[in-house]
Tab-separated table of C-alpha atoms in Angstrom:
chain	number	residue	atom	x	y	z
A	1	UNK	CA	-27.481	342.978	64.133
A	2	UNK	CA	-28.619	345.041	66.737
A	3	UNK	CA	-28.868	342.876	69.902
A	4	UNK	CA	-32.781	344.628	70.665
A	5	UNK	CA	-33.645	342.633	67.347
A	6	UNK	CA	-32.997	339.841	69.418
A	7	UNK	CA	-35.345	340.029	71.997
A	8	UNK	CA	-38.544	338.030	71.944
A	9	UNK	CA	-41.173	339.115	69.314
A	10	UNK	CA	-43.501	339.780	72.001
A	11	UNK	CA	-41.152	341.201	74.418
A	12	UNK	CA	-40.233	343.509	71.480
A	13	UNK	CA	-43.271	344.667	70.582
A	14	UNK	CA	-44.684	345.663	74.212
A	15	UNK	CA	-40.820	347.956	74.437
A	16	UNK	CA	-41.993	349.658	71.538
A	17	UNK	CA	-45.272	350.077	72.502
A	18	UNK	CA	-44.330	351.641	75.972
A	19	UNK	CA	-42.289	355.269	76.715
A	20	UNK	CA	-38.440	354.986	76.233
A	21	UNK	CA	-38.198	356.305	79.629
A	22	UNK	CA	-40.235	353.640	81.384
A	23	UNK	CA	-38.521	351.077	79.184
A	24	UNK	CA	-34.984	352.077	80.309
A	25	UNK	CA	-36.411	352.590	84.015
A	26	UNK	CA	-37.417	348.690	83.572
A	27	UNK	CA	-33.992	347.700	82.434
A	28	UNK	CA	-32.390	349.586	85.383
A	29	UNK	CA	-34.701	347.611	87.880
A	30	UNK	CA	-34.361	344.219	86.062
A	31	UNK	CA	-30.363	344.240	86.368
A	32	UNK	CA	-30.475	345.305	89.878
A	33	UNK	CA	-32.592	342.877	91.121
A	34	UNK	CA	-31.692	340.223	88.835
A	35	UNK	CA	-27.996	340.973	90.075
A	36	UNK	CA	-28.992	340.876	93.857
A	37	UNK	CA	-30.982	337.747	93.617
A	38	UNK	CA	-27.469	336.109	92.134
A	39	UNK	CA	-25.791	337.613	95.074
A	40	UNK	CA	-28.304	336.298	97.226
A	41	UNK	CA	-28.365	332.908	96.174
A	42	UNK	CA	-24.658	332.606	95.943
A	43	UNK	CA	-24.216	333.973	99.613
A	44	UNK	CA	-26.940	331.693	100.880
A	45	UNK	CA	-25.127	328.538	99.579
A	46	UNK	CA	-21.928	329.641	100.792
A	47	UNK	CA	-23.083	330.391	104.667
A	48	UNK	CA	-24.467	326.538	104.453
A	49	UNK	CA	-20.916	325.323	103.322
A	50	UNK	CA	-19.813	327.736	106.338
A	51	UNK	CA	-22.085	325.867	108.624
A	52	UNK	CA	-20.682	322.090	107.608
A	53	UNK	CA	-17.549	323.199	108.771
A	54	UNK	CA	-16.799	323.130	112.351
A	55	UNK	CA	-13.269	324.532	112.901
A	56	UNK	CA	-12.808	328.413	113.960
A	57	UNK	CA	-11.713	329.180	110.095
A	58	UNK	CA	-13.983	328.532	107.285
A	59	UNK	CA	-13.282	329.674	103.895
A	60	UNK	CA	-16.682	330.083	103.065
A	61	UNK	CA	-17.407	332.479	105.699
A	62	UNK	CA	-14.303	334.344	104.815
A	63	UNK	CA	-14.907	334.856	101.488
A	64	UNK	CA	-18.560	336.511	102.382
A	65	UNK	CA	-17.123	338.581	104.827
A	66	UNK	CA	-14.536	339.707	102.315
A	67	UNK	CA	-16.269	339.656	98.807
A	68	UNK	CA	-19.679	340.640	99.732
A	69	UNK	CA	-19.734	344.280	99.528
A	70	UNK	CA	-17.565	343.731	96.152
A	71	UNK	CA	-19.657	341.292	94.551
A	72	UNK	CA	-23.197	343.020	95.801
A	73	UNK	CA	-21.844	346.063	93.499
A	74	UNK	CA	-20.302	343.901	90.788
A	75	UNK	CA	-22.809	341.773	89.862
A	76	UNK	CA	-25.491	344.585	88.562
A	77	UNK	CA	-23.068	346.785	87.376
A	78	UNK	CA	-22.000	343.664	85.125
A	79	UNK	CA	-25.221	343.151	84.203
A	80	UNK	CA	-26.316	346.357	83.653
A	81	UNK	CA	-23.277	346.501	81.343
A	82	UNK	CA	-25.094	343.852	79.485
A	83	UNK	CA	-28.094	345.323	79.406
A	84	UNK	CA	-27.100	348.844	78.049
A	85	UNK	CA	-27.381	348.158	74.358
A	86	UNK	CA	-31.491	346.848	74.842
A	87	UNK	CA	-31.855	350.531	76.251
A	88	UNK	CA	-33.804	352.535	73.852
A	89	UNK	CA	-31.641	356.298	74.258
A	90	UNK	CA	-29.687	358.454	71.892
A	91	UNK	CA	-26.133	358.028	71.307
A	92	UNK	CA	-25.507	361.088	72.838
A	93	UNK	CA	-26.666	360.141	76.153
A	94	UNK	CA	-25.928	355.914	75.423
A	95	UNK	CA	-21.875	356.759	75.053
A	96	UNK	CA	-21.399	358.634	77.744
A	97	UNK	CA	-23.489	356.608	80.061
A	98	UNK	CA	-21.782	352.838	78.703
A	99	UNK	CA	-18.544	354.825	79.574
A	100	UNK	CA	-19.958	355.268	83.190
A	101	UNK	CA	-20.694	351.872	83.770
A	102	UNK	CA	-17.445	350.457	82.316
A	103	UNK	CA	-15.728	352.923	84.966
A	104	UNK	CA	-17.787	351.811	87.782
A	105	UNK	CA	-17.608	348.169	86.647
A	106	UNK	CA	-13.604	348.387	86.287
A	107	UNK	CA	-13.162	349.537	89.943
A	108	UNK	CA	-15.541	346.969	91.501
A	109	UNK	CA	-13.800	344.781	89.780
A	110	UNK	CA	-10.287	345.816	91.791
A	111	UNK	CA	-12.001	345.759	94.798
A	112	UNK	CA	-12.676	342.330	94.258
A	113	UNK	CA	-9.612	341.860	93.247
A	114	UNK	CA	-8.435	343.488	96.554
A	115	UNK	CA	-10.870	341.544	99.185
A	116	UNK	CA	-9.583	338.712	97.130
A	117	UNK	CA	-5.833	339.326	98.404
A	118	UNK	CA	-7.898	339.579	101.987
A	119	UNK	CA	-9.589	335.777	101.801
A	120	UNK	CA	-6.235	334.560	100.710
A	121	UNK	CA	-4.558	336.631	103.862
A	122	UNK	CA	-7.251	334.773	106.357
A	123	UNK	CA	-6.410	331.210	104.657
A	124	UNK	CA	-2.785	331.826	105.242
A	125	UNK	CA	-3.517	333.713	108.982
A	126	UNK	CA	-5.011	330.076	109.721
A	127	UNK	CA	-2.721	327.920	108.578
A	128	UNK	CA	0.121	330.006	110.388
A	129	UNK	CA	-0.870	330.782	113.521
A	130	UNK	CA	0.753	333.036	115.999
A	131	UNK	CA	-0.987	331.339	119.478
A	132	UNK	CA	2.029	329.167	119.951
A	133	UNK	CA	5.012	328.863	122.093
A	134	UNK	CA	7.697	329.178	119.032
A	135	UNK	CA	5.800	330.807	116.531
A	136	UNK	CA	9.367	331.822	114.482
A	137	UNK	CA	8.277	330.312	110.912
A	138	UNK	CA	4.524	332.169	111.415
A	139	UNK	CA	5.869	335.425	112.278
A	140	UNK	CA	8.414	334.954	109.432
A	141	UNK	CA	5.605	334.498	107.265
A	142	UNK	CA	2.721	336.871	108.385
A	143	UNK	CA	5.434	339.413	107.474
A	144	UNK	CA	5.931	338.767	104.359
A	145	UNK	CA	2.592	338.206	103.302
A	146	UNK	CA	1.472	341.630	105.282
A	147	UNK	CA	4.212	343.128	103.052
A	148	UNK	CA	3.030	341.955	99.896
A	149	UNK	CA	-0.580	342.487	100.731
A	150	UNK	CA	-0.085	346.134	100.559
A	151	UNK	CA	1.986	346.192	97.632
A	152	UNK	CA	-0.848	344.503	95.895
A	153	UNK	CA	-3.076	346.694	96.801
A	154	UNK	CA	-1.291	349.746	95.910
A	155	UNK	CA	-0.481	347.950	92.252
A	156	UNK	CA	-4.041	346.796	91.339
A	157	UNK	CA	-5.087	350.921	92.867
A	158	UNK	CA	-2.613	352.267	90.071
A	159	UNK	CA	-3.482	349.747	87.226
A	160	UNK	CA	-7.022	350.636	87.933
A	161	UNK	CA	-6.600	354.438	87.558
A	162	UNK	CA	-4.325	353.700	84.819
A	163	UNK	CA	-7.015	351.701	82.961
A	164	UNK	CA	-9.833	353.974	83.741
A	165	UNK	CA	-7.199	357.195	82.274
A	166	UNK	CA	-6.302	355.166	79.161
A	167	UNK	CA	-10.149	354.454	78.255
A	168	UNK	CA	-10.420	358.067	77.371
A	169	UNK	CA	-8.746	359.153	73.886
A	170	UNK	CA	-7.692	362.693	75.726
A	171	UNK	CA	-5.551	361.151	78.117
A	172	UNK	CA	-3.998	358.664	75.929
A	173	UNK	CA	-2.594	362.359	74.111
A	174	UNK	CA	-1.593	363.148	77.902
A	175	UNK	CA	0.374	360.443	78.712
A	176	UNK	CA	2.091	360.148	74.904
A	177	UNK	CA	3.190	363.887	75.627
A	178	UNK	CA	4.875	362.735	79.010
A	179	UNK	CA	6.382	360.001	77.931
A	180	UNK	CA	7.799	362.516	76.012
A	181	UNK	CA	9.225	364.715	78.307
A	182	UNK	CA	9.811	361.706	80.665
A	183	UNK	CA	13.867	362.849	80.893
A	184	UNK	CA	14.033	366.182	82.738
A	185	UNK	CA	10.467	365.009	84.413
A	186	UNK	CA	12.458	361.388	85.349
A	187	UNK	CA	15.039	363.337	87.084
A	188	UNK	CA	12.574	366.436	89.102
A	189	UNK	CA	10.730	363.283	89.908
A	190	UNK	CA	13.608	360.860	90.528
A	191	UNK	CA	15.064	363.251	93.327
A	192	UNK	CA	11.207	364.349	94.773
A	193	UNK	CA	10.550	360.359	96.042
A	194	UNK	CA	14.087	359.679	96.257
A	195	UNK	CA	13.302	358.884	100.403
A	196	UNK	CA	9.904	357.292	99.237
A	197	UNK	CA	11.737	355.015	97.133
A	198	UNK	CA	14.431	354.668	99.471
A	199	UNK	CA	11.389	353.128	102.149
A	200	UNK	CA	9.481	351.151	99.292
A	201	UNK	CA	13.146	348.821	98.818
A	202	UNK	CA	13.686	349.091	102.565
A	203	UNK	CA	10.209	347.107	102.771
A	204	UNK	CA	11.264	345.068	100.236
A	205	UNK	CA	14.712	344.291	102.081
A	206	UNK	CA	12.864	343.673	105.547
A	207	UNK	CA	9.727	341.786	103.930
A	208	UNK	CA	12.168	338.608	102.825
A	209	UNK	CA	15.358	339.370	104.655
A	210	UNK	CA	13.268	339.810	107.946
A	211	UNK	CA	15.735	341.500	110.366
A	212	UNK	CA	11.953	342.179	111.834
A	213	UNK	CA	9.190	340.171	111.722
A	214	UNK	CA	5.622	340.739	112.900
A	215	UNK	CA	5.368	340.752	116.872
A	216	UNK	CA	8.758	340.329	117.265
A	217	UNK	CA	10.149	341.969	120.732
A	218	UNK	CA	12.526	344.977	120.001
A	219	UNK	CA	13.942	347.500	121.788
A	220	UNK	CA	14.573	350.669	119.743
A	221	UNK	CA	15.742	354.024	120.683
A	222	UNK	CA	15.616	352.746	124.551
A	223	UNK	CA	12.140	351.426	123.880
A	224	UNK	CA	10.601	347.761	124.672
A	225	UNK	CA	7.826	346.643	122.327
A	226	UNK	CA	6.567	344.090	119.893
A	227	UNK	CA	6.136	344.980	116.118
A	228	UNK	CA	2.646	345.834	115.496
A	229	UNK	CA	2.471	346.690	111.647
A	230	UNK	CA	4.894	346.761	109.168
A	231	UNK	CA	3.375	349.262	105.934
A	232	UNK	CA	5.229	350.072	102.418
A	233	UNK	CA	6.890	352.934	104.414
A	234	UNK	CA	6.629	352.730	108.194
A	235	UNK	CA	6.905	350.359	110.659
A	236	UNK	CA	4.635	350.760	114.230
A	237	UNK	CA	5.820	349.496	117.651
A	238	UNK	CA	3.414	348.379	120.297
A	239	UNK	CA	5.297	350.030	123.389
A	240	UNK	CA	5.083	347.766	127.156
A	241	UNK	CA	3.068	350.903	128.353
A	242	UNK	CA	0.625	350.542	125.012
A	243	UNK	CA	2.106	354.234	123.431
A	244	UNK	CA	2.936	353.355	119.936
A	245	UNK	CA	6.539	354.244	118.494
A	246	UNK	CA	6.536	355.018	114.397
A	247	UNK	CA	9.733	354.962	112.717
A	248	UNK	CA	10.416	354.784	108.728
A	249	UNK	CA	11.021	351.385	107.436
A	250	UNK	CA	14.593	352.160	106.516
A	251	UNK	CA	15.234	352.920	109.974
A	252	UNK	CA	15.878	349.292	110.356
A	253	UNK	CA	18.063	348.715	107.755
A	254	UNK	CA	20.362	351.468	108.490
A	255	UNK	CA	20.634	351.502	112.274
A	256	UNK	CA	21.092	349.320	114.972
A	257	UNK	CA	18.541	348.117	117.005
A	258	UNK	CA	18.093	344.927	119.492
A	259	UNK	CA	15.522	341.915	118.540
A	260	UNK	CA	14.869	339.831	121.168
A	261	UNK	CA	13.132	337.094	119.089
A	262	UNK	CA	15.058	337.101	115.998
A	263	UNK	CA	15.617	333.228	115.980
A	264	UNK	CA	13.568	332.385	119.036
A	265	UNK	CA	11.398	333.754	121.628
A	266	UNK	CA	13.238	332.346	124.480
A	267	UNK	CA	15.464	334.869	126.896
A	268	UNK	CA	17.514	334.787	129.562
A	269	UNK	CA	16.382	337.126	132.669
A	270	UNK	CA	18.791	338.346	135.283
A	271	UNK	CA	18.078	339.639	138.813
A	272	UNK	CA	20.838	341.414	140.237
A	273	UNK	CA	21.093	341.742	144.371
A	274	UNK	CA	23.758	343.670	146.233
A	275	UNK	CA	24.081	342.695	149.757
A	276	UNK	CA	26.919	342.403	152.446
A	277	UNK	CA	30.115	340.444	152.380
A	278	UNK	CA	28.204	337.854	155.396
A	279	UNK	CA	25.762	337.180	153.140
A	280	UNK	CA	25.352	333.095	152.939
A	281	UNK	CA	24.630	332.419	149.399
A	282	UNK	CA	23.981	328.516	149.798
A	283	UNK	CA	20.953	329.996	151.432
A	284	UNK	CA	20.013	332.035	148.448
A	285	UNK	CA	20.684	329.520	146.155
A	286	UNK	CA	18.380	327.321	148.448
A	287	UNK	CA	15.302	329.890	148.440
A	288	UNK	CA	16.041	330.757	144.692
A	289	UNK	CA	15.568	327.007	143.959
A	290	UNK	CA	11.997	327.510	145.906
A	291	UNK	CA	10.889	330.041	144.259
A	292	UNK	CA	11.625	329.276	140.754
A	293	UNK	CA	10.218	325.527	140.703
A	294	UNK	CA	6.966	327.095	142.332
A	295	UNK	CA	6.660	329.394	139.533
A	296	UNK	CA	5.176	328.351	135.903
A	297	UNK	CA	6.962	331.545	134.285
A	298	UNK	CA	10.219	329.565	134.290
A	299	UNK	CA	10.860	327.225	131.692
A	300	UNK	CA	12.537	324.788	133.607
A	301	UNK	CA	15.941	325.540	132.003
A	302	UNK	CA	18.195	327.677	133.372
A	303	UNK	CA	18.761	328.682	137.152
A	304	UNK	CA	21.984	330.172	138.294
A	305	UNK	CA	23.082	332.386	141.016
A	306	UNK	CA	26.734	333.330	141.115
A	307	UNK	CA	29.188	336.458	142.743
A	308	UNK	CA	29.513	338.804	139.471
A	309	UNK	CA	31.635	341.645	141.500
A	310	UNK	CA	32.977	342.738	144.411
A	311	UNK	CA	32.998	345.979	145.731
A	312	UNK	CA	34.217	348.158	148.663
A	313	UNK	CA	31.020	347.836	150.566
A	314	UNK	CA	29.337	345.043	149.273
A	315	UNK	CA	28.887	342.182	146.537
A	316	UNK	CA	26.909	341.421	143.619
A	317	UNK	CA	24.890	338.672	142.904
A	318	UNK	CA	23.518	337.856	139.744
A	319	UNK	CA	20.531	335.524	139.742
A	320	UNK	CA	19.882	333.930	136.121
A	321	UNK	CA	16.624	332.379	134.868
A	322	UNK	CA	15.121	331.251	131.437
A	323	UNK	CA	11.713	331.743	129.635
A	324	UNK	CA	9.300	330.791	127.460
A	325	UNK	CA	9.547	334.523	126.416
A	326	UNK	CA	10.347	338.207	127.062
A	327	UNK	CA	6.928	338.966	129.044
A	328	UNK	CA	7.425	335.911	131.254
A	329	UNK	CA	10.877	336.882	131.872
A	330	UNK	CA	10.014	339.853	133.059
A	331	UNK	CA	7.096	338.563	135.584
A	332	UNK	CA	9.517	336.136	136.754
A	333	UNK	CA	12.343	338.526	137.064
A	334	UNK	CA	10.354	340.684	138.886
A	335	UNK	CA	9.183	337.702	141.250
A	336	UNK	CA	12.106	336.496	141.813
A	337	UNK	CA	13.505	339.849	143.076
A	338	UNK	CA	10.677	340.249	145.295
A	339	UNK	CA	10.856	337.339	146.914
A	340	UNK	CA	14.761	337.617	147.236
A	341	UNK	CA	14.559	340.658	148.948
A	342	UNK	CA	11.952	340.062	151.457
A	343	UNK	CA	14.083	336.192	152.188
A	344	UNK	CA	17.153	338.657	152.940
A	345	UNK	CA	14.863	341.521	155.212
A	346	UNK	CA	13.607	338.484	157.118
A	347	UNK	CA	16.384	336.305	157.787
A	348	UNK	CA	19.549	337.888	157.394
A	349	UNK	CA	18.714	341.629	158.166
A	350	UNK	CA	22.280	342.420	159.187
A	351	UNK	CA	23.623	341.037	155.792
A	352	UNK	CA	22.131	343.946	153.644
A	353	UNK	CA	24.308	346.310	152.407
A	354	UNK	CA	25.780	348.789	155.221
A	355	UNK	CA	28.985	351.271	155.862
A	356	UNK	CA	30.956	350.560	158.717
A	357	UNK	CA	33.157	352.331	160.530
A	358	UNK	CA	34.751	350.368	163.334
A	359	UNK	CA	37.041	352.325	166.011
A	360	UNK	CA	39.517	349.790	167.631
A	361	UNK	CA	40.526	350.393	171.682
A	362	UNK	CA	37.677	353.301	171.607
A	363	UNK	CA	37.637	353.207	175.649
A	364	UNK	CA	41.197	354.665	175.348
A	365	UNK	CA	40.636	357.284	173.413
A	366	UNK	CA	37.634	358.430	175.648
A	367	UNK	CA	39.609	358.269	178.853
A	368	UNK	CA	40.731	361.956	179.844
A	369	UNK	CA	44.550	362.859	179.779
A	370	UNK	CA	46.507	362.487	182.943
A	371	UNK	CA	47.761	366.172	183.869
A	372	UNK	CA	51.083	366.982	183.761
């Protein structure tokens, strides 16, 4: 039975009495606003949930931030959908336009799917969070879940095109007649993406092997940074001076590289100071000792300052110190140093590094020669 037989004898009778036109039109209107009111009150009642909550993270909020656009489209195009078959049109206009609809309806539909992935991404941001000292188990996992974010999102974007492709009868004949031809067509393709294949298991290799994580400290082709992003096919470095480095995802699975915070963020810093052989280093281990228990850049951990080498002219000193992590080692490092220097220019000026060149019995050699 048609599902117009269905409608209210009264409500029935007044469609038939008024133009099909106006009749759609009122459908149209109906499921839009019927479908926003929905939206409405659903929003509404989540933002008071949102409110209850007094933490930073709500999942409320996160899911109207995330869904809303999605469901604000859904929701009429669903019932629309419903609607279509009370809509008094000819078949040649009804199929084509129901095939519309289901279109639009099947790719609001991923993109809920796909701000879904993004409420679930917040939840887990939350629970793993990356504002702490040793942060090793939330960077592990960010990662992963960054990494598998995006290969989501690129699945549910080719399952929705495939969907939409297969709905048609034409290009059901299309993809039978690849399928087909899918050996020599394998192989042109095979070798065409053989380095975007190559990336997509590199990603797949870093996402749960993690030689990087997110904001980990590397230092790549002599370059300091932190890990940015990790994508399906690139990875982007936050360069010290804010430039950004890009390198391919395999890069890091076929070349060496250093990470400084591959099973903790703490480092060792080094200050090295070359200086003259009268140099008194209980005094620099004195005024090292100072410095670094007035600063709250060291983690209380290491201090060392030993003779590494000596030279010709002079020796080195290497002053060690630990960190919380690489930016603090550098502030202290470069404190330290500072410090050191202007200790050594103010009290023991003579013991900075210098050539000498000492002439023994000079008066003698300045004295004229008797003559003969």
């Amino acid at each position: 039975m048609n599902i117009i037989n269905r409608l209210p004898p009264d409500l029935l009778e007044f469609s038939k009495q008024i133009p099909a036109f106006v009749w759609n039109l009122i459908i149209t209107v109906t499921a839009i606003l019927v479908g926003l009111l929905i939206k409405l009150a659903v929003t509404r009642l989540f933002r008071i949930y949102a409110k209850k909550e007094e933490t930073d993270y709500s999942f409320f909020r996160s899911v109207i931030v995330n869904l809303g656009k999605a469901i604000t489209y859904f929701i009429p195009l669903f019932l629309f959908n419903l609607f279509i078959p009370l809509m008094r049109m000819d078949k040649a206009y009804l199929t084509p336009l129901d095939k519309t609809i289901e279109i639009f309806l099947t790719i609001s539909f991923a993109g809920i799917l796909v701000r879904s992935i993004r409420v679930l991404e917040d939840y887990i941001y939350h629970t793993y969070d990356l504002n702490k000292a040793d942060n090793l188990v939330e960077r592990k996992v960010r990662t992963q879940i960054q990494f598998i974010r995006k290969f989501l999102v690129v699945l549910i974007v080719f399952v929705t095109i495939a969907i939409i492709l297969l709905s048609f009868d034409s290009m059901r004949k299309i993809g039978t007649g690849l399928l087909t031809g899918v050996g020599i067509g394998g192989i042109i393709v095979g070798f065409a993406a053989q380095t975007s294949l190559g990336n997509l298991l590199a990603g797949f290799q870093i996402a749960f092997t993690q030689p990087i994580r997110i904001d980990d400290v590397l230092v790549v082709e002599g370059e300091w940074g932190r890990v940015e992003e990790i994508t399906l096919t690139y990875v982007v470095l936050n360069i010290w001076d804010k430039r950004r480095l890009i390198l391919p995802i395999n890069y890091f699975i076929t070349k060496p590289f250093q990470n400084w915070t591959r099973t903790s963020s703490e480092i060792l810093g080094t200050v090295f100071l070359y200086v003259d052989y009268t140099i008194p280093l209980d005094a620099i281990r004195t005024e090292f000792e100072r410095l670094i228990n007035l600063s709250p850049l060291w983690d209380k951990k290491v201090q060392v300052v030993q003779v590494t080498d000596t030279k010709e002219n002079n020796i080195e000193v290497r002053v060690l110190m630990s960190a919380r992590n690489s930016s603090e080692a550098f502030d202290l490092r470069c404190y330290i140093r500072e410090n050191l220097v202007g200790f050594i220019q103010q009290n023991y000026p003579g013991s900075l590094p210098r050539i000498r060149n000492e002439v023994s019995n000079l008066e003698k050699y300045l004295q004229p020669k008797a003559e003969a």
